[in-house]
Every structure is written in structure tokens, then in C-alpha cells.
GROMACS .gro file of C-alpha atoms in nm:
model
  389
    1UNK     CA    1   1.112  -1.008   2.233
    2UNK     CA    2   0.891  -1.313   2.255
    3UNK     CA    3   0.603  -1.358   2.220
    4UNK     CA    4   0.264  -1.546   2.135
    5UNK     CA    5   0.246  -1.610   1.759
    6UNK     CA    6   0.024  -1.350   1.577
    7UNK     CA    7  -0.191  -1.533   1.379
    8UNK     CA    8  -0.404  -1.254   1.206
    9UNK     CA    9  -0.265  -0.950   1.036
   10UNK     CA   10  -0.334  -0.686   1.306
   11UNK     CA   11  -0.582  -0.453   1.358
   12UNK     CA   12  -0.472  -0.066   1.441
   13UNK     CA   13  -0.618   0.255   1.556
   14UNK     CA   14  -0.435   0.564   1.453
   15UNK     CA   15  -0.504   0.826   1.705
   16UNK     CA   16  -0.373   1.121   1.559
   17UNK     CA   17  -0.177   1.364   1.826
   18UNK     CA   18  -0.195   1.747   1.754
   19UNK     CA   19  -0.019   2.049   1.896
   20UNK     CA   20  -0.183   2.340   2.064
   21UNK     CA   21  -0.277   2.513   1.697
   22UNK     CA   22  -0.470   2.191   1.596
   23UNK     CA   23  -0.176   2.026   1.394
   24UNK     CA   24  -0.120   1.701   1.415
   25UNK     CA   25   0.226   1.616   1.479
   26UNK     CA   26   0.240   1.233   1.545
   27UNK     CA   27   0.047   0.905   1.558
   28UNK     CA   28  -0.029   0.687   1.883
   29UNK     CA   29  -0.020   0.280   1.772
   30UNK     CA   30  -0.330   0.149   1.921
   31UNK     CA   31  -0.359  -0.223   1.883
   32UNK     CA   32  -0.659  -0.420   1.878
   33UNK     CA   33  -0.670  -0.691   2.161
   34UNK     CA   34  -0.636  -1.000   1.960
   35UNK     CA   35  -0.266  -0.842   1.831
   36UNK     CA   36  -0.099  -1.081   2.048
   37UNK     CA   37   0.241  -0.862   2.120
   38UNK     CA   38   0.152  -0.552   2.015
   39UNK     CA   39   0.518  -0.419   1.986
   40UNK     CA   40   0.552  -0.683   1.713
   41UNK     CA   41   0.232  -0.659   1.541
   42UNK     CA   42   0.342  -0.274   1.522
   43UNK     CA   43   0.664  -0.386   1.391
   44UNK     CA   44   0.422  -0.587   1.127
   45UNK     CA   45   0.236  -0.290   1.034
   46UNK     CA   46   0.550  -0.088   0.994
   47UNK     CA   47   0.680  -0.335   0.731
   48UNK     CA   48   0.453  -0.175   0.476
   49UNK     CA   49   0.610  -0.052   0.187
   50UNK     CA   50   0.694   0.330   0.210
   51UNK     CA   51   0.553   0.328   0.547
   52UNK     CA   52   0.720   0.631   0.699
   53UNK     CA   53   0.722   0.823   0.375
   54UNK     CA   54   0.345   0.800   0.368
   55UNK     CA   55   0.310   0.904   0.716
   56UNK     CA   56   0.578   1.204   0.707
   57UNK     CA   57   0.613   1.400   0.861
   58UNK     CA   58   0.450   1.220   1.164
   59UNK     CA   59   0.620   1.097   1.468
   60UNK     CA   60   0.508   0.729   1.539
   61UNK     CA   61   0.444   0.663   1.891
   62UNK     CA   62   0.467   0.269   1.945
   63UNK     CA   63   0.348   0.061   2.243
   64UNK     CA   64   0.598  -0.078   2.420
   65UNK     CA   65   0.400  -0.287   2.732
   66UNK     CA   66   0.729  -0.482   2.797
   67UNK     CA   67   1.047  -0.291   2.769
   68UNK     CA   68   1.263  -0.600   2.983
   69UNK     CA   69   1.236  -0.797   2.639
   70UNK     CA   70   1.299  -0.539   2.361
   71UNK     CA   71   1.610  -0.637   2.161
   72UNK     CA   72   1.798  -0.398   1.981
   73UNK     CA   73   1.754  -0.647   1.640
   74UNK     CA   74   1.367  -0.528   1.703
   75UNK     CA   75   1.424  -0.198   1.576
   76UNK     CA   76   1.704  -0.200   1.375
   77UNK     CA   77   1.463  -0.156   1.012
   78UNK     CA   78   1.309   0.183   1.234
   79UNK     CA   79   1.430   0.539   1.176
   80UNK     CA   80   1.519   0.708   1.512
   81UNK     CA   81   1.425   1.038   1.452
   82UNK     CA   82   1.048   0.956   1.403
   83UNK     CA   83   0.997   0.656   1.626
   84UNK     CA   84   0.900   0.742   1.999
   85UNK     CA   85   0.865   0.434   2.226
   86UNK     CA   86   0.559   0.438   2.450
   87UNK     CA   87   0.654   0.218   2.807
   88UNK     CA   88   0.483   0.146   3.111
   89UNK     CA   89   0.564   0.393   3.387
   90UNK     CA   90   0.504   0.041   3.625
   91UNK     CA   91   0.843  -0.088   3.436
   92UNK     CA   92   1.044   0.196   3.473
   93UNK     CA   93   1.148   0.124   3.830
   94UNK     CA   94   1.327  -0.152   3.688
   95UNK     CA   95   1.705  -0.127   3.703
   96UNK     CA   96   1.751  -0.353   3.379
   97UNK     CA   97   1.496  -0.186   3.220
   98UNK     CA   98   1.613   0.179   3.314
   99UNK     CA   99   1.977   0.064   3.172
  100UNK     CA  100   1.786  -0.071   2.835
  101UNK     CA  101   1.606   0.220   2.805
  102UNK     CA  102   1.883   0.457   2.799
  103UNK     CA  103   2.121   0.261   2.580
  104UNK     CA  104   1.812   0.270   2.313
  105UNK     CA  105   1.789   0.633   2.409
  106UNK     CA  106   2.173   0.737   2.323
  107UNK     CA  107   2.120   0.551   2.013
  108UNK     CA  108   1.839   0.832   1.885
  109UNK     CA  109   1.525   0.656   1.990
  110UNK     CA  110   1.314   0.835   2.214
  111UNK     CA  111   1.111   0.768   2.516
  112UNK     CA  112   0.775   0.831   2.646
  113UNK     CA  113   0.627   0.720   2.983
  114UNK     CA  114   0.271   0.621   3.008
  115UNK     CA  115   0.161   0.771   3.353
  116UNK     CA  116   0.371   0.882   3.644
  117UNK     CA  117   0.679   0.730   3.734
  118UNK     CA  118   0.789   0.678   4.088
  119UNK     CA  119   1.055   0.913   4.183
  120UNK     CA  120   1.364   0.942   3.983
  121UNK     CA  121   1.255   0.655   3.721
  122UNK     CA  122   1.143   0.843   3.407
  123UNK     CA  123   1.494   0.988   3.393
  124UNK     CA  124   1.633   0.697   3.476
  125UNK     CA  125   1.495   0.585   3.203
  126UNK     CA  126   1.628   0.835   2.983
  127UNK     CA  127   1.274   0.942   2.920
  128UNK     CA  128   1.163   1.291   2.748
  129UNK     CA  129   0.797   1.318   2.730
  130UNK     CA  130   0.491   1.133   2.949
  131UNK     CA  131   0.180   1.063   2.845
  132UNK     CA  132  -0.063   1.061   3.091
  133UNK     CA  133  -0.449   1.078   3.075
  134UNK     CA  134  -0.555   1.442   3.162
  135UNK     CA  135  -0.934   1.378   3.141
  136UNK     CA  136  -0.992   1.461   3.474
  137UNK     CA  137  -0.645   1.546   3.668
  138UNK     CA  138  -0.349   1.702   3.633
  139UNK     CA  139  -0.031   1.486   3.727
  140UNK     CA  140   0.208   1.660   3.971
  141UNK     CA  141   0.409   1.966   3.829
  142UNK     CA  142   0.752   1.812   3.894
  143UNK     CA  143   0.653   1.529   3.740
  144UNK     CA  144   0.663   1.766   3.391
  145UNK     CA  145   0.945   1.943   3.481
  146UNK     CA  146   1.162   1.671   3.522
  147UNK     CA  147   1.147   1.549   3.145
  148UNK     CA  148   1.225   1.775   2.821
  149UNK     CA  149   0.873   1.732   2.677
  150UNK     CA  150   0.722   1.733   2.479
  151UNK     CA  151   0.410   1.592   2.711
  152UNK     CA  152   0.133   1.444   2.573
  153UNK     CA  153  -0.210   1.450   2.744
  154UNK     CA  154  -0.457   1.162   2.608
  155UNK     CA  155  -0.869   1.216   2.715
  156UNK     CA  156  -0.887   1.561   2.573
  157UNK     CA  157  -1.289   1.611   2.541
  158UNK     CA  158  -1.316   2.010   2.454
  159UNK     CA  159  -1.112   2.313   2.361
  160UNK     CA  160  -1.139   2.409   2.738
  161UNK     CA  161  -0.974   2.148   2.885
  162UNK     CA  162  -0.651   2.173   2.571
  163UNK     CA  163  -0.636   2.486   2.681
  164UNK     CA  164  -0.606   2.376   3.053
  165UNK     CA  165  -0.335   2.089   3.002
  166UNK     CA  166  -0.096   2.326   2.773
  167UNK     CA  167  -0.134   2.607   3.080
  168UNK     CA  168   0.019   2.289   3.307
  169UNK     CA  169   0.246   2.232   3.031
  170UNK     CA  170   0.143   1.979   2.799
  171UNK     CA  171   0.212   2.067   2.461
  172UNK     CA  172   0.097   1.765   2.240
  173UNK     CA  173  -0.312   1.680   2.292
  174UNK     CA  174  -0.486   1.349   2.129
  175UNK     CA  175  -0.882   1.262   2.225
  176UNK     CA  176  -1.273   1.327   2.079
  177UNK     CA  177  -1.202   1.718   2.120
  178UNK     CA  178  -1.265   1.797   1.741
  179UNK     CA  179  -1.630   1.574   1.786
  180UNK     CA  180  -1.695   1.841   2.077
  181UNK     CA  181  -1.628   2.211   1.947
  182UNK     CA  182  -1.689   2.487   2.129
  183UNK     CA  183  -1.955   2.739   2.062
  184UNK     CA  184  -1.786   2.949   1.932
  185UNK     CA  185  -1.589   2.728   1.700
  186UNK     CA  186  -1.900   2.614   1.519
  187UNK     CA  187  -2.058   2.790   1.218
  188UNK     CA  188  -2.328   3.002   1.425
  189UNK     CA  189  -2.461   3.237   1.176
  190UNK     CA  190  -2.770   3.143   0.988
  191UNK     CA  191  -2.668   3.300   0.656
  192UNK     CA  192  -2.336   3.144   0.627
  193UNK     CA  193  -2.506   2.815   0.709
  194UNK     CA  194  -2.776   2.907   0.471
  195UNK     CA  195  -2.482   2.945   0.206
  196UNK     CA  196  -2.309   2.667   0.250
  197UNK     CA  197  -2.598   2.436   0.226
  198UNK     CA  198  -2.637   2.562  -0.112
  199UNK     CA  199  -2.294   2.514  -0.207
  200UNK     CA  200  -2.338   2.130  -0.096
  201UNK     CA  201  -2.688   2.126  -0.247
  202UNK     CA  202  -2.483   2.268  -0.626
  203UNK     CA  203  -2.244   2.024  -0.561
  204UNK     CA  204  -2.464   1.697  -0.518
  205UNK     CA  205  -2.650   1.807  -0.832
  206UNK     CA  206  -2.343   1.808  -1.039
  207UNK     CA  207  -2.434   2.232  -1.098
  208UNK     CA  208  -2.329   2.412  -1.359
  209UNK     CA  209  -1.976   2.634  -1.261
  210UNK     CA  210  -2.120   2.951  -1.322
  211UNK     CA  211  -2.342   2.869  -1.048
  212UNK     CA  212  -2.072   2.742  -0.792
  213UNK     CA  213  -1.871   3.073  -0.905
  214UNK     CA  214  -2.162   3.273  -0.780
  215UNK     CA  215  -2.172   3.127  -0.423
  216UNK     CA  216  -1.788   3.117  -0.400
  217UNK     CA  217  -1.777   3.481  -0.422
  218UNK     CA  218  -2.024   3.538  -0.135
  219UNK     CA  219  -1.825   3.320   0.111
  220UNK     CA  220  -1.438   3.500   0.084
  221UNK     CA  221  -1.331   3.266   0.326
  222UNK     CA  222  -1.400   2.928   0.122
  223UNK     CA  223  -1.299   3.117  -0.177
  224UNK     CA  224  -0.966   3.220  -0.048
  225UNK     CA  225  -0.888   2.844   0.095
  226UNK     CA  226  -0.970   2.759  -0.291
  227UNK     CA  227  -0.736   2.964  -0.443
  228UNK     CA  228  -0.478   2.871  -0.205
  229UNK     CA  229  -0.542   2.543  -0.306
  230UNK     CA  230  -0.483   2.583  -0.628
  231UNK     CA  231  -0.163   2.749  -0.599
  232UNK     CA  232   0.013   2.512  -0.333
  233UNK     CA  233   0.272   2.263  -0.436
  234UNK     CA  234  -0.017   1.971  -0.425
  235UNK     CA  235  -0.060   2.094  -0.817
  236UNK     CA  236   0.264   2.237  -0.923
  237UNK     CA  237   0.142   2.495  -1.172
  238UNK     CA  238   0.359   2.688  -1.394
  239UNK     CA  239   0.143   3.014  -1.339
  240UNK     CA  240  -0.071   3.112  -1.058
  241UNK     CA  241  -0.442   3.089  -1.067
  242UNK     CA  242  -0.606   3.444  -0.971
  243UNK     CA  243  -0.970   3.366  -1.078
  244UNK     CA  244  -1.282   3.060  -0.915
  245UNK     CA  245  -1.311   3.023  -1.328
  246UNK     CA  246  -0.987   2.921  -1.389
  247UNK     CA  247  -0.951   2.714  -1.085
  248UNK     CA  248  -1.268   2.519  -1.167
  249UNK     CA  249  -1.081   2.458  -1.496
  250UNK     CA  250  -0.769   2.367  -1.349
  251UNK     CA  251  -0.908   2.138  -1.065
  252UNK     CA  252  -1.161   1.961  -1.298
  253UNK     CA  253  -1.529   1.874  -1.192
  254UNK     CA  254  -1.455   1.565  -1.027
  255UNK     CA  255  -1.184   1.660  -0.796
  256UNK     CA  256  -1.366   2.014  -0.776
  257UNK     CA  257  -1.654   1.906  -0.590
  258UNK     CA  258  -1.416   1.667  -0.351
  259UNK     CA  259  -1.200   1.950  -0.237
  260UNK     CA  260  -1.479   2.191  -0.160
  261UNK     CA  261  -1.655   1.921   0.025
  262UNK     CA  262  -1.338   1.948   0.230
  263UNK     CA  263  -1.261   2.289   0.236
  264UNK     CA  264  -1.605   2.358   0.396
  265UNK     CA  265  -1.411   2.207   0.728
  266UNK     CA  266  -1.121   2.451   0.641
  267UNK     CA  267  -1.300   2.769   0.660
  268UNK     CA  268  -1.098   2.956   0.925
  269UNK     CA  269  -1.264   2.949   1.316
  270UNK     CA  270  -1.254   3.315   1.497
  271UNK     CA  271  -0.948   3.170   1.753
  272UNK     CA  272  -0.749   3.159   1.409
  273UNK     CA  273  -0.664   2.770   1.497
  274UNK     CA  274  -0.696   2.527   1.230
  275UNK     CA  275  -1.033   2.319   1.241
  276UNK     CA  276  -0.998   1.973   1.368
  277UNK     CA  277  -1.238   1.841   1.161
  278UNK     CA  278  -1.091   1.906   0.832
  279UNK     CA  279  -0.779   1.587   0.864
  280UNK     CA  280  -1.047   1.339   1.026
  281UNK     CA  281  -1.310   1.420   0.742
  282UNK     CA  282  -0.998   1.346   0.497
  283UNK     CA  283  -0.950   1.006   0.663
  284UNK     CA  284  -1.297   0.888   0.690
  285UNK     CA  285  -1.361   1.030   0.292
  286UNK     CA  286  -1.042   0.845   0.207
  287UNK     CA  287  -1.089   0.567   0.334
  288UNK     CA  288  -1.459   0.508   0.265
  289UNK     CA  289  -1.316   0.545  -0.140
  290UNK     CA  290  -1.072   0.289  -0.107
  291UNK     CA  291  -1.247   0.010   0.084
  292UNK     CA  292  -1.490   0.068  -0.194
  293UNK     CA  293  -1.256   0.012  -0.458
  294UNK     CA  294  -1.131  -0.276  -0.290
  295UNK     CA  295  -1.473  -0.430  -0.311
  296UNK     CA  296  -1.512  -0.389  -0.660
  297UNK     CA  297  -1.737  -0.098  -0.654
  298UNK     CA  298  -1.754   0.124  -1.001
  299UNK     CA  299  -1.657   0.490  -0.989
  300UNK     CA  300  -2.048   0.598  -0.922
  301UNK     CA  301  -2.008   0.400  -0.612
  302UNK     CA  302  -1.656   0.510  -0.515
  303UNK     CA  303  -1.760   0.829  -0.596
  304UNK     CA  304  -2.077   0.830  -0.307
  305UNK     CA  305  -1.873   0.624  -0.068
  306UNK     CA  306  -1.613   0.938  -0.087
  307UNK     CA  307  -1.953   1.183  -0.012
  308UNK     CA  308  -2.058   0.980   0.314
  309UNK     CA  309  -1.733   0.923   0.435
  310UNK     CA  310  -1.713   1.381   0.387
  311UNK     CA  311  -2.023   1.425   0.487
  312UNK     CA  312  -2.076   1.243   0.808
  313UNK     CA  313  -1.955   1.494   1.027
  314UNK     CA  314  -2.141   1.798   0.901
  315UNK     CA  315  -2.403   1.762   1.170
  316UNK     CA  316  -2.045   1.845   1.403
  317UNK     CA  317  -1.944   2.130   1.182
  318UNK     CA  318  -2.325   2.292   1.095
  319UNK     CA  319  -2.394   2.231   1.457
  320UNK     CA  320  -2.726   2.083   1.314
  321UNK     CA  321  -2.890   1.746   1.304
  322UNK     CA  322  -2.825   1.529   1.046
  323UNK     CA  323  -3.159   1.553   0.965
  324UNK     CA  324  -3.162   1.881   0.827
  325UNK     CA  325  -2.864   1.872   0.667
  326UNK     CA  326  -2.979   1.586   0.441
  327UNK     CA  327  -3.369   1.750   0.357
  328UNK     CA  328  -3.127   2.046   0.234
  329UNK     CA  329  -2.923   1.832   0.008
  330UNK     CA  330  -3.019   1.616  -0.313
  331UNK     CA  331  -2.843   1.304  -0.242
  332UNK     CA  332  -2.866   0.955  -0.338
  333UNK     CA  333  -3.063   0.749  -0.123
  334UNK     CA  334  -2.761   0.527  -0.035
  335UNK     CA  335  -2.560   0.802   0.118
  336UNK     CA  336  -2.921   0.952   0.313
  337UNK     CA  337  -2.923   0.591   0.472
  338UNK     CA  338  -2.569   0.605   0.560
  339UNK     CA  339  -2.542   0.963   0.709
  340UNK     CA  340  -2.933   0.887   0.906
  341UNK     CA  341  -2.884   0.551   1.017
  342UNK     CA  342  -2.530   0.396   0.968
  343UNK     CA  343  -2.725   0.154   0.721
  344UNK     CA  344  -2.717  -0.017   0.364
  345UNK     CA  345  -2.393  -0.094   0.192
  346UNK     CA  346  -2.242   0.257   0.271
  347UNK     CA  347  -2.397   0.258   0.590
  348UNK     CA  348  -2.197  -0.087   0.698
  349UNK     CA  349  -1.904   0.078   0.555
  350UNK     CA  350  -1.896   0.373   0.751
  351UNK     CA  351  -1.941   0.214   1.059
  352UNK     CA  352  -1.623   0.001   0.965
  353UNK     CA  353  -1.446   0.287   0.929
  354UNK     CA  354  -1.557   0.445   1.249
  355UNK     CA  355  -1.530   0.172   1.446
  356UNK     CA  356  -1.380  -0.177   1.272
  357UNK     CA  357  -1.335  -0.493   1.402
  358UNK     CA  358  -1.176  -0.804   1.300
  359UNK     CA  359  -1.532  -0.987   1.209
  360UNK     CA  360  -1.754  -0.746   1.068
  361UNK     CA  361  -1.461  -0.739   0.819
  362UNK     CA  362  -1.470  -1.079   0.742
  363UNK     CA  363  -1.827  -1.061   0.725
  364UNK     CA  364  -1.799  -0.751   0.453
  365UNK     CA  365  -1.510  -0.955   0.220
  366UNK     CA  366  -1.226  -0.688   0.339
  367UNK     CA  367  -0.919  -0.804   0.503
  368UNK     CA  368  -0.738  -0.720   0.748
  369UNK     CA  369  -0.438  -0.624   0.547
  370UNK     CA  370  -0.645  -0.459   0.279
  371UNK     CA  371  -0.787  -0.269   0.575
  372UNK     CA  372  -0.463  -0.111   0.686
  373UNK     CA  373  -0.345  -0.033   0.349
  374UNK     CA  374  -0.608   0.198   0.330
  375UNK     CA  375  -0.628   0.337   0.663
  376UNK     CA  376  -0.260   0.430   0.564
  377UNK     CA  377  -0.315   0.554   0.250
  378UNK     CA  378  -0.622   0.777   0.421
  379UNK     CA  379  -0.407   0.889   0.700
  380UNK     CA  380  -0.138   0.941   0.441
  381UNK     CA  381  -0.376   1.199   0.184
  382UNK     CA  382  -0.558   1.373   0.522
  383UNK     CA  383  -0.171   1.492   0.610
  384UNK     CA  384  -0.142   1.645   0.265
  385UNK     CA  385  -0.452   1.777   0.287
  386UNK     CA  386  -0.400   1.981   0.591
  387UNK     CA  387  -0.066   2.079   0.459
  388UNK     CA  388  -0.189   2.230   0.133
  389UNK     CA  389  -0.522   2.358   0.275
   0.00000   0.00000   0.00000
């Protein structure tokens, strides 16, 4: 395929696709607009080390904006089974294209239209699965039926409309849903929220176990996701853990507090579905950590830099403002000007992990390579997280 030289190491959101119980299932390439090509800047992002182990078992859904000059030498290094390639419905009435497409198709790759297709094209195409933004409208019902699936609808805003798009037959969902919850979703009763505020308050303070043991045994839901922690295959034990005592032991203070800061996002919603929240408060934790360490930070900093990352979507969980959340909490002033007001050294941080671009990391010492390594090591620990949680 040609194309313009890349001259910068390319910049990549990971929007994570999830099925209709909240799991994800596979990652959407979204290239920032200085990539050049953004098939091969994918292709440069996918020559990480251990890529697709540390992204298993995601699918990887990579742009494809011009199918006429994909070469088969292109994706030779790429396993088949968990590479879907994303192409233009606006190409697909191509006859070279359709006949390039399907060859790539019989060879195990798979193929997903963005938008509608004229006519017969998508299957022309050899195509399974469109992806078409559902925001708003639904796309014609034979224009589902006519491919396999699994269809993904991109725009999802709220529960509601999920709901809507799998009734039409969508089955895979990515969009700000999770920022949005529904009413119901969010923790409404004052006591629990009463509770859990405590818990966080304990943890900032570095409390003593007995104390955390206390409040884990009023909240059986937290406690239960802890003890299923505890016995999953993340820690291998050679006997199971029955007691909060002995997992305190077992987990250790340090790792203790970071695992109950993220198993408040686990605690089970009345639909039964798995929370949202919980894999993009992994990421944003993870992340925060390891641009940290990158920049030299000690383990103090690390350490708070994990917190904010956690923390900043509480006010989404609590259904509260931020600004309550933090009077209720003893934390260090750093993280308080983060969570408030995106500002101070964690503050810049977290908006670089919210939102980065290719100069405010330059202007913060962190490049662009050093910035995907550990948005994939991030992505890489949320999808253990929500596998063992």
C-alpha cells in the first residue's frame, strides 16, 4: 500500500467494543490525523512486542480507508482469527476491491463495512459485520440480515439506546454509554454511598485492617468481589482464602487498597450486567502509574498518580459532584487539584490520558512511543481485571 511517509510514531485511540452484558470483546484502531496512512501506522503499532498476547483475548478492528491498495505482504505478520478489517462501505462497489476483499476473506481475515453498502456490495465483499453509527438511526433491516454479524453500532450514549440497537440486531456496542448510566445503574442509596466513602476515606489514610475488615463486612457485595478476587487464577493460591483477614494478608497493603479502589466499580448493578466503569477506571489508573514512572516519578508519586487516574470517575459512579466526593476523602492536595480542576502535575497528566495529543506530549517529556507502550500495557491489565473481578 503506499503511502505518505510517517514521520512520527503514531498516535492511537483504543475504543474498546463490548457485547450486550458490558464485556468488551474487541478494540476499534482510531488513528490520530497526523498518522499519515493509518493502515500502516496500525501496522506500526502492531509491531510491538507481544502485541496480541497483551491484548487477548480482544479482536482488533483496523482501519482500512483504502482497500484498492492493500497487499497481501501487509498482513502477512497478523493473526487471522483476531484481526477484523474495517473498509469504507463507498469502496465496496468496487469490482477490484470486492475480488480483494474476498480473497483476504477465504484466507481467515474478516471484514467489516463502515456504513451501508449499496445493494449487493457488502457480500460482495465477503463482508460479515457493519459498523454503522446508531446515534440517531437505525440502518435498514436487510441491510443486517444480509451479513453474519456480528454488527457493531458506534455513538452509543445510554443503556436505552444499547438496548434499542441489539432489539434491531446489533450485538457489539462501542461509545460514552458507561460516562452516562442510567438511574438505576448508579449507587442511589444514601447509606451505601455513606459506606463507601468511608471505605475510600480508610483507604487514603493508610487505616489500620481491622478497620477496613469492619466496613467490608457491612457491604456483602464488595466483600464477595474481594474474596473472589483472591481466589481467581490472577494469584494462583495453593488454598482458598475464606476470611477479609486473610485476604488483607495475602493481597498486601499496597495492592490491597488498589484493588478495592477498583472493586468499588465492580459492585454488581440491579440489571446483573457488569459495570462499564470498572475496565475504563483500570485503564486510566494504569496508565496514569506508568506515564509516571516513565517520568521518573518515586513510588509516593506513582502511587497518587494510580489514585487520580481510579478516582476520576467516582463523581460517574457516586452520581455526586466531585466536590463532595473529595471534602469526604483525606487526600493529597495533588490528587484534589487533579480530580477538581484537571490541574498541577497530575492534573496535566490526566488530561493526557483522557484526551492526548501529539504536543502536549512533547511539552510533558513523554513520547509518543512511550505513550503507547503504556496505553497497551493499561488496556492490557484493565482486560485482566475484568476477567478476574
Amino acid at each position: 500500500m503506499s503511502a505518505p511517509e510517517i514521520s512520527l510514531f503514531p498516535l492511537v485511540e483504543l475504543q474498546a467494543v463490548s457485547n450486550a452484558h458490558n464485556e468488551w470483546v474487541a478494540l476499534i484502531f482510531e488513528l490520530a490525523p497526523d498518522a499519515g496512512d493509518s493502515f500502516q501506522a496500525t501496522l506500526t503499532l502492531l509491531k510491538t512486542p507481544d502485541v496480541f498476547a497483551a491484548l487477548a483475548p480482544l479482536e482488533c478492528i483496523l482501519p482500512v480507508p483504502q482497500p484498492h491498495l492493500l497487499e497481501q505482504s501487509q498482513l502477512e505478520d497478523l493473526p487471522p482469527n483476531r484481526i477484523i478489517l474495517r473498509v469504507p462501505s463507498g469502496a465496496c462497489s468496487d469490482v477490484a476491491v470486492q475480488r480483494k476483499l474476498a480473497n483476504y476473506a477465504e484466507a481467515g481475515y474478516r471484514i467489516m463495512v463502515e456504513g451501508v453498502a449499496e445493494g449487493s456490495a457488502a457480500t460482495m465483499c465477503s463482508a460479515r459485520s457493519l459498523m454503522v453509527d446508531a446515534s440517531l438511526t437505525l440502518p435498514p433491516v436487510l441491510a443486517l440480515v444480509a451479513q453474519s454479524g456480528p454488527h457493531l453500532a458506534t455513538g452509543m450514549g445510554s443503556e436505552e439506546r444499547i438496548a434499542d440497537c441489539a432489539k434491531a440486531g446489533f450485538s457489539w456496542f462501542t461509545g460514552d454509554f458507561a460516562l452516562h448510566p442510567s438511574q438505576d445503574s448508579n449507587i442511589g442509596d444514601g447509606t451505601s454511598r455513606k459506606r463507601l466513602l468511608a471505605l475510600l476515606g480508610l483507604l487514603a489514610r493508610d487505616a489500620d485492617s481491622r478497620e477496613l475488615e469492619v466496613l467490608l463486612k457491612q457491604d456483602p457485595a464488595l466483600a464477595y468481589h474481594l474474596l473472589k478476587l483472591v481466589n481467581s487464577a490472577a494469584f494462583a493460591l495453593s488454598s482458598p482464602i475464606h476470611s477479609f483477614g486473610q485476604a488483607i494478608n495475602v493481597l498486601g497493603r499496597r495492592q490491597l487498597q488498589r484493588w478495592l479502589q477498583l472493586l468499588l466499580y465492580a459492585r454488581q448493578q440491579d440489571d446483573g450486567l457488569a459495570n462499564p466503569l470498572l475496565p475504563l477506571a483500570a485503564v486510566r489508573a494504569s496508565m496514569m502509574e506508568g506515564l509516571a514512572k516513565q517520568l521518573g516519578w518515586d513510588r509516593d508519586q506513582q502511587d497518587m498518580a494510580f489514585v487520580a487516574g481510579v478516582f476520576s470517575l467516582l463523581d460517574v459512579l457516586l452520581a455526586m459532584p466531585m466536590t463532595e466526593i473529595v471534602a469526604a476523602l483525606s487526600l493529597d492536595l495533588d490528587v484534589v487539584m487533579a480530580l477538581l480542576d484537571r490541574a498541577g502535575p497530575l492534573g496535566d497528566l490526566l488530561k493526557l490520558v483522557e484526551q492526548p495529543n501529539g504536543a502536549d506530549l512533547e511539552q510533558a517529556g513523554i513520547s509518543r512511543e512511550t505513550y503507547w507502550e503504556a496505553q497497551l500495557q493499561a488496556y492490557h491489565w484493565a482486560i485482566q481485571v475484568s476477567r478476574n473481578i
